Amino acid sequence: MFWPTGLSGRVSIVVLVAIGCVFAMSAVFYVEAENYTRDKEQFARIGERLAVNARVLSFVAIEKRAEMARTLSAGDITISWLPADTHIQPQAEDLLDIRDRIIQTQGFPLDTHFTLVTRAESVSDVVGAMQLADRSVMAFIISGLKDRPYITRGLFSALMVSGIVLLVAVALIRVVSLPLRSLAHVADTIGRGPEIQVSEDGPREVRYLARAINSMQERINQLISDRTLALAAVSHDLRTPLSRLRLRAGFIEDMELQKEIEADAIEMEAMLNEVLSFLADKNSREAKSKIDLADLLKAIIAEVSAGRDHILYSGPEHYHFTVRPLALKRVILNLIDNALKYATQPEIVLIPGHRAAIIVVKDKGPGISHQEVKRVMTPFYRIEGSRSRATGGVGLGLAIVAREVERDGGTVALSNREGGGLKVKITLPLEELS
Ligand SMILES: Nc1ncnc2c1ncn2[C@@H]1O[C@H](COP(=O)(O)OP(=O)(O)O)[C@@H](O)[C@H]1O
Ligand SMILES: [Mg+2]
């Protein structure tokens, strides 16, 4: 089949096919309509003959009527004569339509009793009777009667044509837009995990787009890895002068000053270590495995609290789910750490869903103002005030949370609790192990 390379060409083909469908179907309906007219003539002819035959029979002497009836039988109408007051079966419901069409014939004697009784062996044959003036009966069989439902009723046929054309067009458009959809899917995953090359096929425009996205992906990744390398190098190299600084601080006579400088150096070292571990991203290659999520959360709580802080857990006793355990542990630890540093009374809630697991970490405290909610997830962002507080941390906690959760296609939502406090809702979608 001829399949153009451009999007416009393909859409044109769709339109052409749709127009073709309309044409083909109109042709069918045209034939239908023609048949309908022909049928109309057939009914008129039958009506006329029945009327004439009845009149002829009425004029013939009673003893000759049976024979006359036989003579009148011809073609598609067979006539017979029955004496007066022969019982006639009632009109058949399903033949009412045909009866109506026959008696519409010009000159049809409407004062007579005219009934169509039944269909004969062949469905196109109809048996009926007509009462003559002297109450004797002319029975007849009409054969070869055309009687199909007529699809010519305007609205119905129009609806049918539109429906079919629409179906065909939608199917074709789906085919045309298929490469676009897979492209959008890839674009959506850029920056989350390994680089996926978009296959450069489909219509011309889509191929250009795929190529553009691929090279953009390359540039973005290059940019990220350049910056990461630079940052890692600086962080790493800073550690040497920092240790020297600590060493030299040991020679300061003023003990007060010496302690302060040492504390600063220790804090700086902790920050550098945090940055380095963020950049090293050890969890990126961790394999997924099915574990008891409830157990993991309870174990983390036990480890963190160690008898001191009281952290509440609510949720099922056991719940198996596929995750990267170490990455998830890091996420939960970061959230608990924040809850303990910036607020109080941390709580962890596990909500098992059918297609996702939801983990909520909430606390009682200041929460995060509406304007800050978006920014706190970005690396190195700390809310003003946290900087001056001796809370440690460099603003990577929530960035790690977002990175690890989104890497598995999950989402993180921050909101403030009524009465003060932060609520972090993590949704992890169920994924089959691949
Ligand atoms: N539970 C919380 N309650 C109030 N503020 C919070 C909470 N968690 C985080 N924050 C604010 O968000 C900022 C960013 O947090 P985070 O990314 O973990 O970095 P860090 O803890 O290193 O400062 C913190 O500086 C803090 O001001
Ligand atoms: Mg933190």
Coordinates of C-alpha atoms and ligand atoms in Angstrom, one line a residue:
M1 CA 0.0 0.0 0.0
F2 CA 1.1 3.5 -0.7
W3 CA 2.0 5.1 2.6
P4 CA 3.4 8.7 2.4
T5 CA 6.4 9.6 4.5
G6 CA 5.1 12.9 5.7
L7 CA 2.4 13.6 8.4
S8 CA 0.4 15.7 6.0
G9 CA 0.5 13.0 3.4
R10 CA -0.8 10.5 5.9
V11 CA -3.6 12.7 7.1
S12 CA -4.6 13.3 3.5
I13 CA -4.7 9.5 3.0
V14 CA -7.0 9.2 6.0
V15 CA -9.3 11.9 4.6
L16 CA -9.3 10.3 1.2
V17 CA -10.2 6.9 2.6
A18 CA -13.0 8.5 4.6
I19 CA -14.3 10.2 1.5
G20 CA -14.0 6.9 -0.4
C21 CA -16.1 5.2 2.3
V22 CA -18.8 7.8 2.0
F23 CA -18.9 7.4 -1.7
A24 CA -19.1 3.6 -1.6
M25 CA -21.8 3.7 0.9
S26 CA -23.8 6.3 -0.9
A27 CA -23.7 4.1 -3.9
V28 CA -25.1 1.2 -1.9
F29 CA -27.9 3.4 -0.7
Y30 CA -28.6 4.6 -4.2
V31 CA -29.2 1.0 -5.3
E32 CA -31.4 0.5 -2.2
A33 CA -33.4 3.5 -3.1
E34 CA -33.8 2.3 -6.7
N35 CA -35.0 -1.1 -5.4
Y36 CA -37.5 0.7 -3.3
T37 CA -39.0 2.4 -6.3
R38 CA -39.2 -0.8 -8.2
D39 CA -40.9 -2.5 -5.3
K40 CA -43.4 0.3 -5.3
E41 CA -44.3 -0.5 -8.9
Q42 CA -44.6 -4.2 -8.0
F43 CA -47.1 -3.5 -5.2
A44 CA -49.1 -1.2 -7.5
R45 CA -49.3 -3.9 -10.1
I46 CA -50.4 -6.6 -7.6
G47 CA -53.0 -4.3 -6.2
E48 CA -54.4 -3.5 -9.6
R49 CA -54.6 -7.2 -10.6
L50 CA -56.3 -8.2 -7.4
A51 CA -58.8 -5.5 -7.8
V52 CA -59.5 -6.4 -11.4
N53 CA -59.7 -10.1 -10.7
A54 CA -62.1 -9.6 -7.9
R55 CA -64.3 -7.5 -10.2
V56 CA -64.2 -10.2 -12.9
L57 CA -65.1 -13.0 -10.5
S58 CA -68.1 -11.0 -9.2
F59 CA -69.5 -10.8 -12.7
V60 CA -69.2 -14.4 -13.5
A61 CA -71.9 -16.9 -12.6
I62 CA -71.3 -18.8 -9.4
E63 CA -70.8 -22.3 -11.0
K64 CA -68.2 -20.9 -13.3
R65 CA -66.2 -19.0 -10.8
A66 CA -63.8 -21.8 -9.7
E67 CA -62.8 -22.3 -13.3
M68 CA -62.6 -18.6 -14.0
A69 CA -60.3 -18.3 -11.0
R70 CA -58.0 -20.8 -12.5
T71 CA -57.9 -18.9 -15.8
L72 CA -57.1 -15.7 -14.0
S73 CA -54.2 -17.2 -12.2
A74 CA -51.1 -16.1 -14.0
G75 CA -47.5 -15.1 -13.3
D76 CA -46.9 -14.3 -9.7
I77 CA -50.6 -14.4 -8.6
T78 CA -52.5 -17.6 -8.2
I79 CA -56.3 -17.2 -7.7
S80 CA -58.9 -19.7 -6.3
W81 CA -62.6 -19.2 -5.4
L82 CA -64.4 -20.3 -2.3
P83 CA -68.1 -20.2 -1.6
A84 CA -69.9 -17.6 0.5
D85 CA -69.1 -17.4 4.2
T86 CA -66.0 -19.5 4.1
H87 CA -64.2 -18.7 7.3
I88 CA -61.3 -16.4 6.7
Q89 CA -58.4 -16.3 9.2
P90 CA -57.6 -13.0 10.7
Q91 CA -55.1 -10.6 9.3
A92 CA -51.5 -11.6 10.2
E93 CA -49.7 -8.9 12.2
D94 CA -46.4 -9.2 10.4
L95 CA -48.1 -8.7 7.0
L96 CA -49.9 -5.5 7.9
D97 CA -47.2 -3.4 6.3
I98 CA -47.6 -5.2 3.0
R99 CA -51.4 -5.1 3.2
D100 CA -51.2 -1.3 3.6
R101 CA -49.0 -1.0 0.6
I102 CA -51.3 -3.0 -1.6
I103 CA -54.5 -1.2 -0.7
Q104 CA -52.8 2.1 -1.4
T105 CA -53.1 1.2 -5.1
Q106 CA -55.4 3.6 -7.1
G107 CA -58.9 2.1 -7.6
F108 CA -58.5 -0.6 -5.0
P109 CA -62.0 -1.4 -3.6
L110 CA -61.6 -0.3 0.0
D111 CA -65.0 -1.5 1.0
T112 CA -64.1 -5.1 0.6
H113 CA -62.7 -7.4 3.2
F114 CA -59.0 -7.8 2.3
T115 CA -56.7 -9.9 4.5
L116 CA -53.3 -11.3 4.2
V117 CA -53.4 -14.4 6.2
T118 CA -50.0 -16.0 6.2
R119 CA -46.8 -16.6 4.4
A120 CA -46.5 -19.7 2.3
E121 CA -43.6 -22.2 2.4
S122 CA -41.3 -19.6 0.8
V123 CA -41.1 -16.4 2.8
S124 CA -41.6 -14.3 -0.3
D125 CA -45.0 -16.0 -0.9
V126 CA -48.0 -14.5 0.8
V127 CA -51.4 -16.1 1.2
G128 CA -54.5 -13.9 1.4
A129 CA -58.2 -13.5 0.8
M130 CA -60.6 -10.9 -0.5
Q131 CA -64.3 -11.0 0.1
L132 CA -66.5 -10.3 -2.9
A133 CA -69.8 -8.4 -2.8
D134 CA -71.9 -11.6 -2.4
R135 CA -69.7 -12.7 0.5
S136 CA -68.0 -15.4 -1.5
V137 CA -64.2 -15.4 -1.3
M138 CA -61.4 -14.9 -3.7
A139 CA -58.3 -16.5 -2.2
F140 CA -54.9 -15.8 -3.7
I141 CA -51.2 -16.5 -3.3
I142 CA -48.8 -13.8 -4.3
S143 CA -45.3 -15.1 -5.0
G144 CA -42.0 -13.4 -5.3
L145 CA -43.0 -10.5 -3.1
K146 CA -40.0 -8.3 -2.3
D147 CA -40.3 -7.3 1.3
R148 CA -37.0 -6.3 2.9
P149 CA -36.6 -3.6 5.5
Y150 CA -35.7 -0.4 3.7
I151 CA -32.5 1.2 4.9
T152 CA -33.5 4.3 3.0
R153 CA -34.8 6.0 6.0
G154 CA -32.7 9.1 5.9
L155 CA -31.5 9.7 9.4
F156 CA -30.6 6.1 10.1
S157 CA -28.6 5.7 7.0
A158 CA -26.8 9.0 7.5
L159 CA -25.9 7.9 11.1
M160 CA -24.7 4.6 9.8
V161 CA -22.5 6.1 7.2
S162 CA -21.0 8.6 9.6
G163 CA -20.4 6.0 12.2
I164 CA -18.6 3.7 9.9
V165 CA -16.5 6.5 8.3
L166 CA -15.7 7.8 11.8
L167 CA -14.5 4.3 12.9
V168 CA -12.3 3.9 9.9
A169 CA -10.9 7.4 10.3
V170 CA -10.2 7.0 14.0
A171 CA -8.4 3.7 13.4
L172 CA -6.3 5.3 10.7
I173 CA -5.5 8.4 12.8
R174 CA -4.4 6.2 15.7
V175 CA -2.0 4.5 13.4
V176 CA -0.7 7.8 12.1
S177 CA -0.2 9.2 15.7
L178 CA 1.3 6.0 17.1
P179 CA 5.0 7.2 16.7
L180 CA 4.1 10.5 18.3
R181 CA 2.7 8.8 21.3
S182 CA 5.8 6.6 21.8
L183 CA 7.9 9.8 21.4
A184 CA 6.0 11.6 24.1
H185 CA 6.5 8.6 26.4
V186 CA 10.2 8.7 25.9
A187 CA 10.4 12.5 26.3
D188 CA 8.6 12.0 29.6
T189 CA 11.3 9.6 30.9
I190 CA 14.3 11.8 30.0
G191 CA 16.4 12.4 33.0
R192 CA 14.9 9.6 35.1
G193 CA 17.2 6.7 34.8
P194 CA 19.1 5.4 31.9
E195 CA 19.0 7.2 28.5
I196 CA 16.6 5.6 26.1
Q197 CA 17.2 6.2 22.4
V198 CA 14.1 7.1 20.5
S199 CA 13.8 5.0 17.3
E200 CA 14.0 7.4 14.4
D201 CA 11.1 6.1 12.3
G202 CA 7.5 7.1 11.5
P203 CA 6.5 10.0 9.3
R204 CA 9.1 12.5 8.3
E205 CA 8.2 15.2 10.9
V206 CA 8.2 12.6 13.7
R207 CA 11.6 11.4 12.6
Y208 CA 13.0 14.9 12.8
L209 CA 11.5 15.3 16.2
A210 CA 12.9 11.9 17.3
R211 CA 16.4 13.0 16.1
A212 CA 16.0 16.3 17.9
I213 CA 15.0 14.6 21.1
N214 CA 17.8 12.1 20.9
S215 CA 20.4 14.8 20.5
M216 CA 18.8 17.0 23.2
Q217 CA 18.9 14.0 25.5
E218 CA 22.6 13.6 24.7
R219 CA 23.3 17.2 25.4
I220 CA 21.4 17.2 28.7
N221 CA 23.2 14.1 29.9
Q222 CA 26.5 15.5 28.8
L223 CA 25.7 18.7 30.7
I224 CA 24.7 16.9 33.8
S225 CA 27.7 14.6 33.8
D226 CA 30.1 17.6 33.3
R227 CA 28.6 19.5 36.2
T228 CA 28.5 16.4 38.4
L229 CA 32.1 15.7 37.6
A230 CA 33.2 19.2 38.4
L231 CA 31.2 19.3 41.6
A232 CA 32.5 15.9 42.7
A233 CA 36.1 17.0 41.9
V234 CA 35.8 20.2 43.9
S235 CA 34.1 18.4 46.8
H236 CA 36.7 15.8 46.8
D237 CA 39.6 18.1 46.6
L238 CA 38.3 20.4 49.3
R239 CA 38.7 17.6 51.8
T240 CA 42.5 17.7 51.8
P241 CA 42.8 21.4 52.7
L242 CA 40.1 20.9 55.2
S243 CA 41.9 18.2 57.0
R244 CA 45.0 20.4 56.9
L245 CA 42.9 23.2 58.4
R246 CA 41.8 20.9 61.3
L247 CA 45.4 19.9 61.8
R248 CA 46.6 23.4 62.0
A249 CA 43.7 24.5 64.2
G250 CA 45.3 22.2 66.8
F251 CA 48.2 24.7 67.1
I252 CA 46.0 27.6 68.0
E253 CA 46.6 28.7 71.5
D254 CA 43.1 30.2 72.2
M255 CA 41.2 27.1 73.1
E256 CA 37.8 28.7 72.5
L257 CA 38.8 29.7 69.0
Q258 CA 40.3 26.3 68.3
K259 CA 37.1 24.5 69.3
E260 CA 35.0 26.8 67.0
I261 CA 37.3 26.3 64.0
E262 CA 37.3 22.6 64.6
A263 CA 33.5 22.4 64.8
D264 CA 33.2 24.4 61.5
A265 CA 35.7 22.1 59.8
I266 CA 33.8 19.0 61.0
E267 CA 30.5 20.5 59.7
M268 CA 32.1 21.3 56.4
E269 CA 33.4 17.8 56.1
A270 CA 30.0 16.3 56.8
M271 CA 28.5 18.5 54.1
L272 CA 31.2 17.4 51.6
N273 CA 30.5 13.8 52.4
E274 CA 26.8 14.3 51.9
V275 CA 27.4 16.0 48.5
L276 CA 29.8 13.3 47.4
S277 CA 27.4 10.5 48.4
F278 CA 24.5 12.3 46.6
L279 CA 26.7 12.6 43.4
A280 CA 27.9 9.0 43.7
D281 CA 24.3 7.9 43.5
K282 CA 25.0 4.4 44.8
N283 CA 21.4 3.4 44.6
S284 CA 21.0 3.8 40.9
R285 CA 22.1 0.3 40.1
E286 CA 20.3 -1.4 42.9
A287 CA 18.1 -4.2 41.8
K288 CA 14.4 -4.4 42.7
S289 CA 13.2 -7.1 44.9
K290 CA 9.9 -8.2 46.5
I291 CA 10.1 -7.5 50.2
D292 CA 7.9 -7.1 53.2
L293 CA 7.4 -3.3 53.1
A294 CA 5.8 -3.3 56.5
D295 CA 8.8 -5.1 58.0
L296 CA 11.2 -2.7 56.3
L297 CA 9.4 0.4 57.7
K298 CA 9.2 -1.1 61.2
A299 CA 12.9 -2.0 61.1
I300 CA 13.9 1.5 60.0
I301 CA 11.8 2.9 62.9
A302 CA 13.5 0.6 65.4
E303 CA 16.9 1.5 64.0
V304 CA 16.3 5.3 64.2
S305 CA 14.6 5.5 67.5
A306 CA 16.8 3.1 69.4
G307 CA 14.7 3.6 72.4
R308 CA 14.9 7.4 72.3
D309 CA 12.4 9.0 69.8
H310 CA 9.0 7.6 69.6
I311 CA 8.0 7.1 66.0
L312 CA 4.5 5.8 65.3
Y313 CA 3.8 3.2 62.6
S314 CA 0.3 2.4 61.4
G315 CA -0.5 0.0 58.6
P316 CA -0.7 -3.7 57.9
E317 CA 1.6 -6.1 59.8
H318 CA 2.9 -7.5 56.5
Y319 CA 2.7 -6.3 53.0
H320 CA 4.8 -7.5 50.1
F321 CA 5.8 -5.1 47.5
T322 CA 8.5 -4.7 44.8
V323 CA 11.0 -1.9 45.6
R324 CA 14.7 -1.1 45.7
P325 CA 15.1 -1.7 49.5
L326 CA 18.2 0.4 50.1
A327 CA 17.0 3.3 48.1
L328 CA 13.7 3.3 49.9
K329 CA 15.4 3.1 53.2
R330 CA 17.4 6.2 52.3
V331 CA 14.2 8.0 51.4
I332 CA 12.5 7.1 54.7
L333 CA 15.6 7.9 56.7
N334 CA 15.8 11.3 55.1
L335 CA 12.2 12.1 55.9
I336 CA 12.4 10.9 59.5
D337 CA 15.6 12.9 59.8
N338 CA 13.8 16.0 58.7
A339 CA 10.8 15.3 60.9
L340 CA 13.1 15.0 63.9
K341 CA 15.2 18.0 63.0
Y342 CA 12.5 20.5 62.0
A343 CA 9.5 19.1 63.8
T344 CA 8.4 16.6 66.4
Q345 CA 6.3 13.4 66.7
P346 CA 7.1 11.6 63.4
E347 CA 4.5 9.1 62.1
I348 CA 4.7 6.6 59.3
V349 CA 1.6 5.3 57.6
L350 CA 1.6 2.5 55.1
I351 CA -1.5 2.2 52.9
P352 CA -1.5 -0.8 50.6
G353 CA -3.4 -0.2 47.3
H354 CA -4.3 -2.5 44.5
R355 CA -1.8 -1.0 42.0
A356 CA 0.3 1.2 44.2
A357 CA 1.7 1.4 47.7
I358 CA 1.4 4.7 49.6
I359 CA 3.7 5.7 52.4
V360 CA 3.0 8.8 54.4
V361 CA 5.5 10.4 56.7
K362 CA 4.0 13.1 58.8
D363 CA 5.0 15.2 61.8
K364 CA 3.9 18.0 64.1
G365 CA 5.8 21.2 63.4
P366 CA 6.0 24.4 61.3
G367 CA 5.4 22.6 58.0
I368 CA 6.6 24.2 54.8
S369 CA 5.0 27.3 53.4
H370 CA 3.1 27.1 50.1
Q371 CA 5.7 29.0 48.1
E372 CA 8.6 26.9 49.4
V373 CA 6.9 23.5 48.8
K374 CA 8.1 23.3 45.1
R375 CA 11.6 24.5 45.8
V376 CA 12.5 22.4 48.8
M377 CA 12.7 19.4 46.5
T378 CA 15.6 20.9 44.4
P379 CA 19.1 20.0 45.4
F380 CA 20.9 22.3 47.9
Y381 CA 17.8 24.3 48.6
R382 CA 17.2 25.0 52.3
I383 CA 14.6 27.2 53.7
E384 CA 16.0 30.5 55.1
G385 CA 16.5 30.0 58.8
S386 CA 17.5 26.4 58.4
R387 CA 20.8 27.7 57.2
S388 CA 21.6 29.5 60.4
R389 CA 20.3 26.8 62.5
A390 CA 22.9 24.2 63.6
T391 CA 20.9 21.4 61.9
G392 CA 23.6 20.2 59.6
G393 CA 22.5 19.1 56.1
V394 CA 23.1 20.9 52.9
G395 CA 19.6 20.7 51.4
L396 CA 19.9 17.4 49.7
G397 CA 17.5 15.3 51.8
L398 CA 14.3 16.0 49.9
A399 CA 16.1 16.1 46.6
I400 CA 17.2 12.5 47.3
V401 CA 13.7 11.6 48.2
A402 CA 12.3 13.0 45.0
R403 CA 15.1 11.4 42.9
E404 CA 14.7 7.9 44.3
V405 CA 10.9 7.8 44.2
E406 CA 10.6 9.3 40.7
R407 CA 13.2 6.9 39.4
D408 CA 10.7 4.1 39.9
G409 CA 7.9 6.1 38.4
G410 CA 6.5 7.1 41.8
T411 CA 5.5 10.5 43.0
V412 CA 6.2 12.6 46.1
A413 CA 3.6 15.1 47.4
L414 CA 4.2 17.6 50.2
S415 CA 1.3 19.1 52.1
N416 CA 0.8 20.8 55.4
R417 CA -1.3 19.2 58.1
E418 CA -4.1 20.9 59.8
G419 CA -2.8 22.2 63.1
G420 CA 0.7 22.5 61.8
G421 CA 3.1 19.9 60.5
L422 CA 4.4 18.4 57.2
K423 CA 2.8 15.5 55.4
V424 CA 4.9 13.7 52.8
K425 CA 3.0 11.3 50.6
I426 CA 4.9 8.8 48.5
T427 CA 3.1 6.8 45.9
L428 CA 5.0 3.8 44.6
P429 CA 3.3 2.2 41.5
L430 CA 3.2 -1.6 41.3
E431 CA 5.6 -2.8 38.7
E432 CA 6.2 -6.3 37.5
L433 CA 9.8 -7.5 37.9
S434 CA 11.4 -7.3 34.5
Ligands
LIG1 N1 9.4 18.0 58.3 C1 9.7 19.3 58.0 N2 9.2 20.3 58.7 C2 9.5 21.6 58.4 N3 10.4 21.9 57.4 C3 11.0 21.0 56.8 C4 10.7 19.6 57.0 N4 11.5 18.8 56.2 C5 12.2 19.7 55.5 N5 12.0 21.0 55.8 C6 12.6 22.2 55.2 O1 13.0 21.8 53.9 C7 14.4 22.1 53.7 C8 15.0 21.1 52.8 O2 15.1 19.9 53.4 P1 16.1 18.8 53.0 O3 16.1 18.7 51.5 O4 15.9 17.6 53.8 O5 17.5 19.5 53.4 P2 18.3 19.6 54.8 O6 17.5 18.8 55.7 O7 19.6 19.2 54.5 O8 18.2 21.1 55.1 C9 15.0 22.1 55.1 O9 16.0 23.0 55.2 C10 13.8 22.5 56.0 O10 13.8 23.9 56.1
MG2 MG 17.1 16.8 55.4

